[in-house]
Each structure stands twice: as structure tokens, then as C-alpha cells.
Amino acid sequence: MKPDAAGGGLDYAHRITGGLSAFAQGWGGVARDPFGRWQPDYGALGGLRWRW
């Protein structure tokens, strides 16, 4: 069985108040396209999270 993707990621969260925190996520690596070629794959996401 051959892998379809390989890479790594990071996740960070910072509490601002008791119910509010900021977060950021990032990832990068390579993934196989439908033709079997390895292509770079990466992304990032960030925002605010509210809990009650």
C-alpha cells in the first residue's frame, strides 16, 4: 500500500479571556493528484473561538 500524502502541521491557541481564544493552524506537504504525480499541498487557517 502506497501513501497518498505526506506532510506535517502546526496548531496554536491563545486564551484571551475565560471564554474567548484566538487560534491558528498551518499545514504543508505533498499529495498525489489523480494522475499519480506528487504535488505540493499547503494551507493556513486562523480565527477566534468563543466558548460559553
Coordinates of N, CA and C in Angstrom, one line a residue, residues 28-45:
G28 N 1.5 21.7 5.7 CA 2.2 21.6 4.4 C 2.7 20.2 4.1
G29 N 2.9 19.9 2.9 CA 3.3 18.6 2.5 C 3.2 18.4 1.0
V30 N 3.0 17.1 0.6 CA 2.8 16.7 -0.7 C 1.7 15.7 -0.8
A31 N 0.9 15.7 -1.9 CA -0.2 14.8 -2.1 C -0.2 14.3 -3.5
R32 N -0.7 13.1 -3.7 CA -0.8 12.6 -5.1 C -2.0 13.2 -5.8
D33 N -1.9 13.6 -7.0 CA -3.0 14.1 -7.8 C -3.7 12.9 -8.5
P34 N -4.8 13.1 -9.2 CA -5.5 11.9 -9.9 C -4.6 11.2 -10.9
F35 N -3.5 11.8 -11.3 CA -2.6 11.1 -12.3 C -1.4 10.4 -11.6
G36 N -1.4 10.4 -10.3 CA -0.3 9.8 -9.6 C 1.0 10.6 -9.4
R37 N 0.9 11.9 -9.8 CA 2.1 12.8 -9.6 C 2.0 13.4 -8.2
W38 N 3.2 13.7 -7.6 CA 3.2 14.4 -6.3 C 3.1 15.9 -6.5
Q39 N 2.2 16.5 -5.8 CA 2.0 18.0 -5.9 C 2.1 18.6 -4.5
P40 N 2.6 19.8 -4.4 CA 2.7 20.5 -3.1 C 1.2 20.7 -2.6
D41 N 1.1 20.6 -1.3 CA -0.2 20.8 -0.7 C 0.0 21.6 0.6
Y42 N -0.6 22.7 0.8 CA -0.4 23.5 2.0 C -1.6 24.4 2.3
G43 N -1.7 24.9 3.5 CA -2.8 25.8 3.8 C -2.7 26.4 5.2
A44 N -3.5 27.4 5.5 CA -3.5 28.0 6.8 C -4.9 28.4 7.2
L45 N -5.2 28.5 8.5 CA -6.5 28.9 9.0 C -6.3 29.6 10.3

